[in-house]
Amino acid sequence: MTNPTDEPDPVPPVDLVDHVLRVNGLGKLFGKLTGAAIEGTGPERGTAKHAATNTVVAAWDVSFDVSPGEAIGLIGESGSGKSTVMRCLAGDLEPTCGVATMRRRDGSIADLFEMTAAERRALRVSDLSIVYQDPAEGLDLSITAGGNIAEPLAAVGFRHFGEIRERAASLLERTEVPIGRMDDLVREFSGGMRQRVQLAKALANQPVFVLFDEPTTGLDASVAAGVLDLIRDLLDELGIAAVVVSHDFGVIDMLTTRCLVMHHGRVVEQGLTDQLFEDPIHPYSQRLVAAARA
Amino acid sequence: MTPILRVRALLKHFVVHNVDGRTVEGLCGVDLDVHAGEHVALAGSSGAGKSSLLKCVYRTYLATAGSIELQVSSGNVVDITTLTDREMVLLRGRELGYVSQFLRAEPRRTPMEIVSHAAVFRGIDASDAPEAAAAALTRLQLDESLWDVYASVLSGGEKQRVNLAAGTVAPPRLLLLDEPVSALDPANRDAALAMIEDLTGLGVAVLAVFHDIDAMSRLATTVALMDAGRVVRTGPPSAVLPELTGVAR
């Protein structure tokens, strides 16, 4: 993907010495990219939609990096652009501009927005996993828990049935799914249990990087707490780099050390998570924190 | 000798957008040094800026202007106000300890897990962390039967000891203490103060807020009196503390 001519800065050379992921100047528009659409949207304008051209600037000028073992938060209300950023990184949406590079486990650099569909599938199997809010997006509900986990294992070359079962069982055990339910259809699982199966699948091939999109939203409070604990323990234990997208400051606070606040498609503030909570600078961050504390 | 911490002309203003955009002045030009093995106690009335200063040094608050220089283990001097967030995360792990009055108890974590986790963050090998955590919790006299219950169910004084253990499990280069013994009974308070005293003896630089003059006179090598967001007087406890009686507690 090339940058449109009216994007302000050229993308600097990629330096991934200390990063697993680096995102630079990511933008996603629905409609025509014009200077007027960029000027006419954002937090100061109070909207992500440019009325004159009907263009929606869902995300603009988003840049951040993630170091090994680090979890970064992306927080904002619905419509802020955080899920757009997530979906562009996941390959579910094609960005309008920007560069995202990822260092794979073998040390090679993957240019996420320049990959072919086949290359992207390979990346998703080996290095990059996504945990969706809706388990139906990450899992096939019509097959068993074990079958869902077998899929990525088979894709990287696990061949023996016994080997696959053993690995699937150990993953389910780690994500606290009773082994006795390994051969049950995921459709028969509760919401919290589906999310644990999704986590097991996401971890199957020891990814270097995981995207979490509202991983506990929609679950009952006590179930959400259990899933959140599990994610926290897994991040601590496995040293995976992660981006956690959530509207919930509690989730961001528990899982991340740094975060970005998004509003009307722009990053309005970024900082250490505890600093953003105790000393938010931007008016929108202050509103967000006040609401979280209420 | 280069101080571990050198604060110059530090300003912290809060702009409260959601009320009427008013500006609240927290710190109005703080100058302060803390050397290795020195315990500087911040004194002054409530609202004088003591906690704000600690939070600016830990960067829980973003300084508005001025410099906060820290001499790190390598001997280099870094300015906390200009580090990237990522650099600050690493610095917190290796060089800084911060113990607040209240344990923001992570949900569903035990004292053993909290303190072990802090030890790993400080660079202790994961296999050695439980032992280091046990030593820290023992030193602060937290009953062993409480090590594996969720910290959220502990009493205020017990939480405070978990907090102190986590902040000191591997001695940082600079230890920031904000009323760390306020909820402790006399025996536990004594153990905690003895532990802090030993850290200073080991060369740790300490910047602390205590509300009681006894703790300050026992531990401080220097007392810095704050008023209206500035350090207005520094000196040995014997010189400064007598002035506090009746003035600011």
Short mmCIF file of N, CA, C and O in Angstrom, two decimals, chain A residues 23 26 28 58-59 62 64 74 81-90 93 113 211 243 245 262:
data_model
loop_
_atom_site.label_atom_id
_atom_site.label_comp_id
_atom_site.label_asym_id
_atom_site.label_seq_id
_atom_site.Cartn_x
_atom_site.Cartn_y
_atom_site.Cartn_z
N VAL A 23 3.36 0.52 14.38
CA VAL A 23 2.30 1.04 13.52
C VAL A 23 2.61 2.51 13.28
O VAL A 23 2.90 3.25 14.23
N LEU A 26 -1.29 5.07 10.60
CA LEU A 26 -2.43 4.27 10.14
C LEU A 26 -3.69 5.14 9.99
O LEU A 26 -4.05 5.91 10.89
N LYS A 28 -7.85 4.96 8.24
CA LYS A 28 -8.89 4.20 7.55
C LYS A 28 -10.09 5.12 7.32
O LYS A 28 -10.68 5.62 8.29
N ALA A 58 -12.61 6.96 10.06
CA ALA A 58 -12.76 6.04 11.18
C ALA A 58 -11.52 6.00 12.05
O ALA A 58 -11.60 5.82 13.27
N ALA A 59 -10.35 6.19 11.44
CA ALA A 59 -9.09 6.25 12.18
C ALA A 59 -8.12 7.07 11.36
O ALA A 59 -8.09 6.95 10.13
N VAL A 62 -2.71 7.15 13.35
CA VAL A 62 -2.50 6.33 14.54
C VAL A 62 -1.12 5.69 14.46
O VAL A 62 -0.81 4.98 13.50
N PHE A 64 1.95 3.77 17.00
CA PHE A 64 2.41 3.27 18.30
C PHE A 64 3.30 2.06 18.07
O PHE A 64 3.38 1.55 16.95
N LEU A 74 -5.80 0.07 24.06
CA LEU A 74 -6.44 1.02 23.14
C LEU A 74 -7.83 1.23 23.71
O LEU A 74 -8.65 0.31 23.70
N GLY A 81 -12.86 4.52 16.99
CA GLY A 81 -11.88 4.08 16.00
C GLY A 81 -10.99 2.97 16.48
O GLY A 81 -10.19 2.42 15.72
N LYS A 82 -11.13 2.58 17.76
CA LYS A 82 -10.23 1.57 18.30
C LYS A 82 -10.42 0.22 17.61
O LYS A 82 -9.45 -0.47 17.30
N SER A 83 -11.67 -0.15 17.34
CA SER A 83 -11.90 -1.44 16.67
C SER A 83 -11.45 -1.39 15.21
O SER A 83 -11.02 -2.40 14.66
N THR A 84 -11.55 -0.21 14.60
CA THR A 84 -11.06 -0.05 13.23
C THR A 84 -9.56 -0.34 13.17
O THR A 84 -9.08 -1.06 12.29
N VAL A 85 -8.82 0.22 14.12
CA VAL A 85 -7.38 -0.02 14.18
C VAL A 85 -7.12 -1.51 14.33
O VAL A 85 -6.29 -2.11 13.62
N MET A 86 -7.85 -2.13 15.26
CA MET A 86 -7.71 -3.56 15.51
C MET A 86 -7.96 -4.36 14.23
O MET A 86 -7.19 -5.25 13.88
N ARG A 87 -9.05 -4.02 13.54
CA ARG A 87 -9.43 -4.80 12.36
C ARG A 87 -8.44 -4.60 11.21
O ARG A 87 -8.22 -5.51 10.42
N CYS A 88 -7.84 -3.43 11.13
CA CYS A 88 -6.80 -3.23 10.11
C CYS A 88 -5.59 -4.11 10.43
O CYS A 88 -5.02 -4.75 9.55
N LEU A 89 -5.20 -4.16 11.71
CA LEU A 89 -4.04 -4.97 12.08
C LEU A 89 -4.34 -6.45 11.90
O LEU A 89 -3.47 -7.24 11.53
N ALA A 90 -5.59 -6.83 12.16
CA ALA A 90 -5.97 -8.23 12.04
C ALA A 90 -6.09 -8.66 10.58
O ALA A 90 -6.13 -9.84 10.28
N LEU A 93 -9.82 -5.57 7.74
CA LEU A 93 -10.16 -4.33 7.04
C LEU A 93 -8.91 -3.85 6.33
O LEU A 93 -7.81 -4.00 6.85
N PHE A 113 0.42 -4.63 5.98
CA PHE A 113 -0.53 -4.09 5.00
C PHE A 113 -0.13 -4.38 3.56
O PHE A 113 -0.80 -3.96 2.63
N LEU A 211 -3.81 -9.96 19.56
CA LEU A 211 -4.75 -8.84 19.64
C LEU A 211 -5.97 -9.30 20.42
O LEU A 211 -6.57 -10.32 20.09
N VAL A 243 -1.94 -6.22 22.10
CA VAL A 243 -2.73 -4.99 22.09
C VAL A 243 -4.11 -5.37 22.61
O VAL A 243 -4.72 -6.33 22.12
N VAL A 245 -7.86 -4.04 23.16
CA VAL A 245 -8.83 -3.01 22.80
C VAL A 245 -10.02 -3.14 23.73
O VAL A 245 -10.59 -4.23 23.87
N MET A 262 -8.49 6.90 22.30
CA MET A 262 -9.00 7.33 20.99
C MET A 262 -10.37 7.98 21.12
O MET A 262 -11.18 7.60 21.97
#
